[in-house]
Amino acid sequence: MRLFLSFFLFPLSLFAQSGAERLTPLERSLEQRGLVDVRTAVPGVYVSLMYARPDNFVGRVLYTDLHHAYLLPETARALRKAQNALQRKYPDYALKVYDATRPMRIQQRMWNVVAHTSKNIYVSNPAHGGGLHNYGLAVDLTLCWAHDVRDRAGRLLHAAGDTTGLSMGTPIDYLGPAAHVRDEARWLRRGVLRPEHVRLRRVLREAMSAGGFRVLPTEWWHFNFKTRAQARAHYTPIP
């Protein structure tokens, strides 16, 4: 029996080690600082980091060494509350994270891209302390399907984790007035947004509010867990 168990446990230990080895030095440093992987801390959440791909507002990959979404433990606990609140009321929906903790070194890369362009108003300047993403206190996210959705014939309509059919009226990371929360009624009257877009945005805000988050007025997908004043008084930015 001991021999059998040793052979059974040995590959498991190798698997655990290989999982750790897949982390980049940056990701290991984040975990050493106490930050937690969102997928582990928030069951049922989906992750697709937009700055690890070129389809973002700067049009290039910025996260060359960051492939997992990390948050401070208290932010992750709040996100779990939001996910649970969402699933209790809307069991077909789940949260899908597009950005979480952004180390200051990556914030600097982002700032360097936009510093001399009109887009610099949307990026916090590292020289001025950065933003709440740099503290592990903010998250960018949307709604997705919690499970596969099929029609009566069994044909797949939406795969779990997909955002198809759940449009918010603009893509995530769209920098323009149609993404502003305060202007939704006006864009609805003008036909820029449809009632379903506004409904889904409100579903997202309701869930995140249940977790203690506040939406950024100019970005329907961006939610802060603390204020900048609280962050600078009680937290340390991630270098």
PDB file of C-alpha atoms in Angstrom:
ATOM      1  CA  MET A   1       0.000   0.000   0.000  1.00  0.00           C
ATOM      2  CA  ARG A   2       2.790   2.445   0.846  1.00  0.00           C
ATOM      3  CA  LEU A   3       4.444   1.728  -2.492  1.00  0.00           C
ATOM      4  CA  PHE A   4       1.181   2.356  -4.316  1.00  0.00           C
ATOM      5  CA  LEU A   5       0.608   5.636  -2.492  1.00  0.00           C
ATOM      6  CA  SER A   6       4.125   6.828  -3.205  1.00  0.00           C
ATOM      7  CA  PHE A   7       3.635   6.256  -6.922  1.00  0.00           C
ATOM      8  CA  PHE A   8       0.228   7.936  -6.765  1.00  0.00           C
ATOM      9  CA  LEU A   9       1.363  11.008  -4.857  1.00  0.00           C
ATOM     10  CA  PHE A  10       4.623  11.550  -6.725  1.00  0.00           C
ATOM     11  CA  PRO A  11       3.003  12.665  -9.998  1.00  0.00           C
ATOM     12  CA  LEU A  12       0.651  14.928  -8.051  1.00  0.00           C
ATOM     13  CA  SER A  13       3.594  16.679  -6.451  1.00  0.00           C
ATOM     14  CA  LEU A  14       5.184  17.100  -9.846  1.00  0.00           C
ATOM     15  CA  PHE A  15       1.943  18.586 -11.142  1.00  0.00           C
ATOM     16  CA  ALA A  16       1.844  21.115  -8.302  1.00  0.00           C
ATOM     17  CA  GLN A  17       5.468  22.056  -8.905  1.00  0.00           C
ATOM     18  CA  SER A  18       4.937  22.437 -12.639  1.00  0.00           C
ATOM     19  CA  GLY A  19       1.959  24.729 -11.946  1.00  0.00           C
ATOM     20  CA  ALA A  20       4.167  26.952  -9.800  1.00  0.00           C
ATOM     21  CA  GLU A  21       6.922  26.902 -12.391  1.00  0.00           C
ATOM     22  CA  ARG A  22       4.508  28.249 -14.995  1.00  0.00           C
ATOM     23  CA  LEU A  23       4.278  31.520 -13.076  1.00  0.00           C
ATOM     24  CA  THR A  24       6.442  34.349 -14.357  1.00  0.00           C
ATOM     25  CA  PRO A  25       8.844  36.117 -11.979  1.00  0.00           C
ATOM     26  CA  LEU A  26       6.363  39.007 -11.805  1.00  0.00           C
ATOM     27  CA  GLU A  27       3.501  36.686 -10.900  1.00  0.00           C
ATOM     28  CA  ARG A  28       5.584  34.960  -8.242  1.00  0.00           C
ATOM     29  CA  SER A  29       6.467  38.345  -6.756  1.00  0.00           C
ATOM     30  CA  LEU A  30       2.785  39.292  -6.623  1.00  0.00           C
ATOM     31  CA  GLU A  31       1.961  36.100  -4.757  1.00  0.00           C
ATOM     32  CA  GLN A  32       4.868  36.687  -2.381  1.00  0.00           C
ATOM     33  CA  ARG A  33       3.348  40.098  -1.621  1.00  0.00           C
ATOM     34  CA  GLY A  34       0.142  38.363  -0.599  1.00  0.00           C
ATOM     35  CA  LEU A  35      -1.967  38.997  -3.687  1.00  0.00           C
ATOM     36  CA  VAL A  36      -4.270  36.177  -4.765  1.00  0.00           C
ATOM     37  CA  ASP A  37      -5.171  34.689  -8.134  1.00  0.00           C
ATOM     38  CA  VAL A  38      -8.731  35.724  -8.937  1.00  0.00           C
ATOM     39  CA  ARG A  39      -9.635  32.361 -10.461  1.00  0.00           C
ATOM     40  CA  THR A  40      -8.685  30.620  -7.223  1.00  0.00           C
ATOM     41  CA  ALA A  41     -10.226  33.175  -4.880  1.00  0.00           C
ATOM     42  CA  VAL A  42     -13.517  33.648  -6.748  1.00  0.00           C
ATOM     43  CA  PRO A  43     -15.080  30.344  -7.871  1.00  0.00           C
ATOM     44  CA  GLY A  44     -16.997  30.597 -11.116  1.00  0.00           C
ATOM     45  CA  VAL A  45     -15.353  33.788 -12.323  1.00  0.00           C
ATOM     46  CA  TYR A  46     -13.802  33.942 -15.798  1.00  0.00           C
ATOM     47  CA  VAL A  47     -10.597  35.793 -16.705  1.00  0.00           C
ATOM     48  CA  SER A  48      -9.305  37.150 -20.019  1.00  0.00           C
ATOM     49  CA  LEU A  49      -6.672  39.846 -19.472  1.00  0.00           C
ATOM     50  CA  MET A  50      -7.121  42.414 -22.233  1.00  0.00           C
ATOM     51  CA  TYR A  51      -3.621  43.860 -21.925  1.00  0.00           C
ATOM     52  CA  ALA A  52      -2.119  40.423 -22.516  1.00  0.00           C
ATOM     53  CA  ARG A  53      -3.616  40.718 -26.025  1.00  0.00           C
ATOM     54  CA  PRO A  54      -3.308  43.433 -28.677  1.00  0.00           C
ATOM     55  CA  ASP A  55      -7.068  44.105 -28.899  1.00  0.00           C
ATOM     56  CA  ASN A  56      -7.131  46.922 -26.348  1.00  0.00           C
ATOM     57  CA  PHE A  57      -7.170  50.705 -26.572  1.00  0.00           C
ATOM     58  CA  VAL A  58      -3.394  50.995 -27.049  1.00  0.00           C
ATOM     59  CA  GLY A  59      -3.381  48.296 -29.738  1.00  0.00           C
ATOM     60  CA  ARG A  60      -0.465  46.305 -28.369  1.00  0.00           C
ATOM     61  CA  VAL A  61       0.441  43.690 -25.779  1.00  0.00           C
ATOM     62  CA  LEU A  62       1.456  45.318 -22.495  1.00  0.00           C
ATOM     63  CA  TYR A  63       1.317  42.290 -20.196  1.00  0.00           C
ATOM     64  CA  THR A  64       4.212  40.264 -21.533  1.00  0.00           C
ATOM     65  CA  ASP A  65       4.874  38.734 -18.110  1.00  0.00           C
ATOM     66  CA  LEU A  66       1.426  38.847 -16.493  1.00  0.00           C
ATOM     67  CA  HIS A  67      -1.063  36.156 -17.504  1.00  0.00           C
ATOM     68  CA  HIS A  68      -3.133  35.742 -14.322  1.00  0.00           C
ATOM     69  CA  ALA A  69      -5.447  38.269 -12.662  1.00  0.00           C
ATOM     70  CA  TYR A  70      -4.377  39.195  -9.121  1.00  0.00           C
ATOM     71  CA  LEU A  71      -6.058  41.235  -6.389  1.00  0.00           C
ATOM     72  CA  LEU A  72      -5.489  42.044  -2.750  1.00  0.00           C
ATOM     73  CA  PRO A  73      -7.243  39.421  -0.604  1.00  0.00           C
ATOM     74  CA  GLU A  74      -9.859  41.890   0.654  1.00  0.00           C
ATOM     75  CA  THR A  75     -10.640  43.012  -2.902  1.00  0.00           C
ATOM     76  CA  ALA A  76     -10.929  39.395  -3.988  1.00  0.00           C
ATOM     77  CA  ARG A  77     -13.309  38.671  -1.100  1.00  0.00           C
ATOM     78  CA  ALA A  78     -15.444  41.615  -2.185  1.00  0.00           C
ATOM     79  CA  LEU A  79     -15.425  40.331  -5.762  1.00  0.00           C
ATOM     80  CA  ARG A  80     -16.557  36.941  -4.500  1.00  0.00           C
ATOM     81  CA  LYS A  81     -19.496  38.632  -2.768  1.00  0.00           C
ATOM     82  CA  ALA A  82     -20.350  40.349  -6.046  1.00  0.00           C
ATOM     83  CA  GLN A  83     -20.154  37.075  -7.983  1.00  0.00           C
ATOM     84  CA  ASN A  84     -22.357  35.336  -5.413  1.00  0.00           C
ATOM     85  CA  ALA A  85     -24.900  38.168  -5.487  1.00  0.00           C
ATOM     86  CA  LEU A  86     -24.992  38.014  -9.284  1.00  0.00           C
ATOM     87  CA  GLN A  87     -25.503  34.249  -9.361  1.00  0.00           C
ATOM     88  CA  ARG A  88     -28.235  34.308  -6.735  1.00  0.00           C
ATOM     89  CA  LYS A  89     -30.340  36.694  -8.801  1.00  0.00           C
ATOM     90  CA  TYR A  90     -29.102  35.873 -12.310  1.00  0.00           C
ATOM     91  CA  PRO A  91     -27.773  32.283 -12.272  1.00  0.00           C
ATOM     92  CA  ASP A  92     -27.151  32.312 -16.030  1.00  0.00           C
ATOM     93  CA  TYR A  93     -24.582  35.119 -15.688  1.00  0.00           C
ATOM     94  CA  ALA A  94     -21.055  35.218 -14.297  1.00  0.00           C
ATOM     95  CA  LEU A  95     -18.365  37.878 -13.988  1.00  0.00           C
ATOM     96  CA  LYS A  96     -15.529  37.993 -16.509  1.00  0.00           C
ATOM     97  CA  VAL A  97     -12.403  39.908 -15.454  1.00  0.00           C
ATOM     98  CA  TYR A  98     -10.404  41.794 -18.079  1.00  0.00           C
ATOM     99  CA  ASP A  99      -7.946  43.575 -15.790  1.00  0.00           C
ATOM    100  CA  ALA A 100      -7.122  43.551 -12.096  1.00  0.00           C
ATOM    101  CA  THR A 101      -3.862  44.461 -10.337  1.00  0.00           C
ATOM    102  CA  ARG A 102      -1.547  46.394 -12.620  1.00  0.00           C
ATOM    103  CA  PRO A 103       1.986  46.798 -11.222  1.00  0.00           C
ATOM    104  CA  MET A 104       3.410  50.300 -11.461  1.00  0.00           C
ATOM    105  CA  ARG A 105       6.101  49.142 -13.869  1.00  0.00           C
ATOM    106  CA  ILE A 106       3.353  48.129 -16.300  1.00  0.00           C
ATOM    107  CA  GLN A 107       1.467  51.347 -15.601  1.00  0.00           C
ATOM    108  CA  GLN A 108       4.618  53.153 -16.717  1.00  0.00           C
ATOM    109  CA  ARG A 109       4.666  51.142 -19.959  1.00  0.00           C
ATOM    110  CA  MET A 110       1.042  52.094 -20.578  1.00  0.00           C
ATOM    111  CA  TRP A 111       1.713  55.744 -19.786  1.00  0.00           C
ATOM    112  CA  ASN A 112       4.684  55.796 -22.149  1.00  0.00           C
ATOM    113  CA  VAL A 113       2.388  54.671 -24.972  1.00  0.00           C
ATOM    114  CA  VAL A 114      -0.240  57.384 -24.421  1.00  0.00           C
ATOM    115  CA  ALA A 115       1.762  60.204 -22.784  1.00  0.00           C
ATOM    116  CA  HIS A 116       1.852  62.421 -25.870  1.00  0.00           C
ATOM    117  CA  THR A 117      -1.539  61.455 -27.296  1.00  0.00           C
ATOM    118  CA  SER A 118      -5.154  62.435 -26.664  1.00  0.00           C
ATOM    119  CA  LYS A 119      -5.644  59.143 -24.821  1.00  0.00           C
ATOM    120  CA  ASN A 120      -3.482  60.194 -21.885  1.00  0.00           C
ATOM    121  CA  ILE A 121      -6.557  61.513 -20.049  1.00  0.00           C
ATOM    122  CA  TYR A 122      -7.682  57.904 -19.601  1.00  0.00           C
ATOM    123  CA  VAL A 123      -4.461  56.628 -17.996  1.00  0.00           C
ATOM    124  CA  SER A 124      -3.259  57.515 -14.503  1.00  0.00           C
ATOM    125  CA  ASN A 125       0.209  59.049 -14.565  1.00  0.00           C
ATOM    126  CA  PRO A 126       2.640  56.967 -12.452  1.00  0.00           C
ATOM    127  CA  ALA A 127       4.455  60.174 -11.523  1.00  0.00           C
ATOM    128  CA  HIS A 128       1.269  61.292  -9.740  1.00  0.00           C
ATOM    129  CA  GLY A 129       0.802  58.047  -7.836  1.00  0.00           C
ATOM    130  CA  GLY A 130      -0.944  55.968 -10.484  1.00  0.00           C
ATOM    131  CA  GLY A 131      -4.454  54.603 -10.038  1.00  0.00           C
ATOM    132  CA  LEU A 132      -6.305  52.014  -7.986  1.00  0.00           C
ATOM    133  CA  HIS A 133      -5.330  49.182 -10.329  1.00  0.00           C
ATOM    134  CA  ASN A 134      -1.773  49.771  -9.097  1.00  0.00           C
ATOM    135  CA  TYR A 135      -2.825  48.940  -5.539  1.00  0.00           C
ATOM    136  CA  GLY A 136      -4.862  45.827  -6.283  1.00  0.00           C
ATOM    137  CA  LEU A 137      -8.021  47.776  -5.458  1.00  0.00           C
ATOM    138  CA  ALA A 138      -9.745  48.002  -8.853  1.00  0.00           C
ATOM    139  CA  VAL A 139     -11.056  45.582 -11.435  1.00  0.00           C
ATOM    140  CA  ASP A 140     -12.259  45.835 -15.045  1.00  0.00           C
ATOM    141  CA  LEU A 141     -14.937  43.314 -15.910  1.00  0.00           C
ATOM    142  CA  THR A 142     -18.177  42.494 -17.693  1.00  0.00           C
ATOM    143  CA  LEU A 143     -20.883  39.837 -17.738  1.00  0.00           C
ATOM    144  CA  CYS A 144     -20.538  36.473 -19.447  1.00  0.00           C
ATOM    145  CA  TRP A 145     -22.504  33.233 -19.599  1.00  0.00           C
ATOM    146  CA  ALA A 146     -21.996  31.103 -16.502  1.00  0.00           C
ATOM    147  CA  HIS A 147     -22.738  27.861 -18.357  1.00  0.00           C
ATOM    148  CA  ASP A 148     -23.192  26.621 -21.901  1.00  0.00           C
ATOM    149  CA  VAL A 149     -26.472  27.853 -23.362  1.00  0.00           C
ATOM    150  CA  ARG A 150     -28.232  25.538 -25.819  1.00  0.00           C
ATOM    151  CA  ASP A 151     -31.473  25.662 -27.751  1.00  0.00           C
ATOM    152  CA  ARG A 152     -34.171  23.017 -27.450  1.00  0.00           C
ATOM    153  CA  ALA A 153     -32.471  20.902 -30.098  1.00  0.00           C
ATOM    154  CA  GLY A 154     -29.271  20.872 -28.075  1.00  0.00           C
ATOM    155  CA  ARG A 155     -27.366  23.207 -30.378  1.00  0.00           C
ATOM    156  CA  LEU A 156     -24.816  25.404 -28.617  1.00  0.00           C
ATOM    157  CA  LEU A 157     -25.829  29.055 -28.626  1.00  0.00           C
ATOM    158  CA  HIS A 158     -23.308  30.484 -26.164  1.00  0.00           C
ATOM    159  CA  ALA A 159     -20.356  28.736 -24.528  1.00  0.00           C
ATOM    160  CA  ALA A 160     -19.622  29.208 -20.840  1.00  0.00           C
ATOM    161  CA  GLY A 161     -17.439  32.290 -20.447  1.00  0.00           C
ATOM    162  CA  ASP A 162     -18.573  33.854 -23.729  1.00  0.00           C
ATOM    163  CA  THR A 163     -19.905  37.403 -23.806  1.00  0.00           C
ATOM    164  CA  THR A 164     -21.849  36.951 -27.057  1.00  0.00           C
ATOM    165  CA  GLY A 165     -25.413  38.155 -26.677  1.00  0.00           C
ATOM    166  CA  LEU A 166     -24.478  40.234 -23.621  1.00  0.00           C
ATOM    167  CA  SER A 167     -23.404  43.477 -25.280  1.00  0.00           C
ATOM    168  CA  MET A 168     -23.080  46.549 -23.082  1.00  0.00           C
ATOM    169  CA  GLY A 169     -23.359  48.899 -26.069  1.00  0.00           C
ATOM    170  CA  THR A 170     -19.616  49.502 -26.387  1.00  0.00           C
ATOM    171  CA  PRO A 171     -16.652  47.154 -26.238  1.00  0.00           C
ATOM    172  CA  ILE A 172     -14.823  46.991 -22.946  1.00  0.00           C
ATOM    173  CA  ASP A 173     -11.924  49.494 -22.985  1.00  0.00           C
ATOM    174  CA  TYR A 174     -13.837  51.781 -25.372  1.00  0.00           C
ATOM    175  CA  LEU A 175     -12.795  55.332 -24.586  1.00  0.00           C
ATOM    176  CA  GLY A 176     -15.679  57.610 -25.465  1.00  0.00           C
ATOM    177  CA  PRO A 177     -18.918  59.186 -24.197  1.00  0.00           C
ATOM    178  CA  ALA A 178     -21.069  56.114 -24.940  1.00  0.00           C
ATOM    179  CA  ALA A 179     -19.167  54.286 -22.181  1.00  0.00           C
ATOM    180  CA  HIS A 180     -20.029  56.952 -19.593  1.00  0.00           C
ATOM    181  CA  VAL A 181     -22.441  55.777 -16.923  1.00  0.00           C
ATOM    182  CA  ARG A 182     -23.947  59.205 -16.262  1.00  0.00           C
ATOM    183  CA  ASP A 183     -24.890  59.696 -19.927  1.00  0.00           C
ATOM    184  CA  GLU A 184     -26.745  56.403 -20.438  1.00  0.00           C
ATOM    185  CA  ALA A 185     -30.218  57.968 -20.473  1.00  0.00           C
ATOM    186  CA  ARG A 186     -29.159  60.476 -23.119  1.00  0.00           C
ATOM    187  CA  TRP A 187     -27.553  57.826 -25.342  1.00  0.00           C
ATOM    188  CA  LEU A 188     -30.628  55.657 -24.892  1.00  0.00           C
ATOM    189  CA  ARG A 189     -32.887  58.465 -26.145  1.00  0.00           C
ATOM    190  CA  ARG A 190     -30.617  59.029 -29.130  1.00  0.00           C
ATOM    191  CA  GLY A 191     -30.518  55.355 -30.025  1.00  0.00           C
ATOM    192  CA  VAL A 192     -26.784  54.972 -29.388  1.00  0.00           C
ATOM    193  CA  LEU A 193     -27.599  52.507 -26.610  1.00  0.00           C
ATOM    194  CA  ARG A 194     -30.482  50.031 -26.562  1.00  0.00           C
ATOM    195  CA  PRO A 195     -32.592  49.191 -23.490  1.00  0.00           C
ATOM    196  CA  GLU A 196     -30.877  45.802 -23.199  1.00  0.00           C
ATOM    197  CA  HIS A 197     -27.448  47.471 -23.061  1.00  0.00           C
ATOM    198  CA  VAL A 198     -28.535  49.652 -20.162  1.00  0.00           C
ATOM    199  CA  ARG A 199     -30.264  46.747 -18.417  1.00  0.00           C
ATOM    200  CA  LEU A 200     -27.104  44.628 -18.499  1.00  0.00           C
ATOM    201  CA  ARG A 201     -24.972  47.527 -17.270  1.00  0.00           C
ATOM    202  CA  ARG A 202     -27.337  47.923 -14.341  1.00  0.00           C
ATOM    203  CA  VAL A 203     -27.164  44.199 -13.591  1.00  0.00           C
ATOM    204  CA  LEU A 204     -23.375  44.475 -13.477  1.00  0.00           C
ATOM    205  CA  ARG A 205     -23.458  47.576 -11.262  1.00  0.00           C
ATOM    206  CA  GLU A 206     -25.988  45.977  -8.921  1.00  0.00           C
ATOM    207  CA  ALA A 207     -23.787  42.910  -8.435  1.00  0.00           C
ATOM    208  CA  MET A 208     -20.623  44.923  -7.929  1.00  0.00           C
ATOM    209  CA  SER A 209     -22.365  47.273  -5.512  1.00  0.00           C
ATOM    210  CA  ALA A 210     -23.356  44.220  -3.451  1.00  0.00           C
ATOM    211  CA  GLY A 211     -19.642  43.508  -3.108  1.00  0.00           C
ATOM    212  CA  GLY A 212     -18.827  47.066  -2.042  1.00  0.00           C
ATOM    213  CA  PHE A 213     -17.492  48.386  -5.363  1.00  0.00           C
ATOM    214  CA  ARG A 214     -18.218  51.699  -7.076  1.00  0.00           C
ATOM    215  CA  VAL A 215     -18.268  52.167 -10.824  1.00  0.00           C
ATOM    216  CA  LEU A 216     -15.983  54.715 -12.499  1.00  0.00           C
ATOM    217  CA  PRO A 217     -18.397  57.196 -14.137  1.00  0.00           C
ATOM    218  CA  THR A 218     -16.523  57.263 -17.456  1.00  0.00           C
ATOM    219  CA  GLU A 219     -16.068  53.484 -17.841  1.00  0.00           C
ATOM    220  CA  TRP A 220     -18.996  51.112 -17.275  1.00  0.00           C
ATOM    221  CA  TRP A 221     -16.548  48.190 -16.804  1.00  0.00           C
ATOM    222  CA  HIS A 222     -14.227  49.770 -14.201  1.00  0.00           C
ATOM    223  CA  PHE A 223     -15.004  49.287 -10.510  1.00  0.00           C
ATOM    224  CA  ASN A 224     -13.070  50.609  -7.513  1.00  0.00           C
ATOM    225  CA  PHE A 225     -13.071  49.005  -4.081  1.00  0.00           C
ATOM    226  CA  LYS A 226     -11.521  52.009  -2.292  1.00  0.00           C
ATOM    227  CA  THR A 227     -11.013  55.691  -3.004  1.00  0.00           C
ATOM    228  CA  ARG A 228      -7.670  57.124  -4.083  1.00  0.00           C
ATOM    229  CA  ALA A 229      -7.365  58.884  -0.740  1.00  0.00           C
ATOM    230  CA  GLN A 230      -7.901  55.613   1.121  1.00  0.00           C
ATOM    231  CA  ALA A 231      -5.425  53.815  -1.118  1.00  0.00           C
ATOM    232  CA  ARG A 232      -2.673  56.369  -0.600  1.00  0.00           C
ATOM    233  CA  ALA A 233      -3.274  56.549   3.150  1.00  0.00           C
ATOM    234  CA  HIS A 234      -3.467  52.843   3.916  1.00  0.00           C
ATOM    235  CA  TYR A 235      -1.996  50.836   1.026  1.00  0.00           C
ATOM    236  CA  THR A 236       1.233  50.527  -0.932  1.00  0.00           C
ATOM    237  CA  PRO A 237       1.287  50.470  -4.748  1.00  0.00           C
ATOM    238  CA  ILE A 238       2.661  47.377  -6.433  1.00  0.00           C
ATOM    239  CA  PRO A 239       6.036  48.339  -7.962  1.00  0.00           C
TER     240      PRO A 239
END
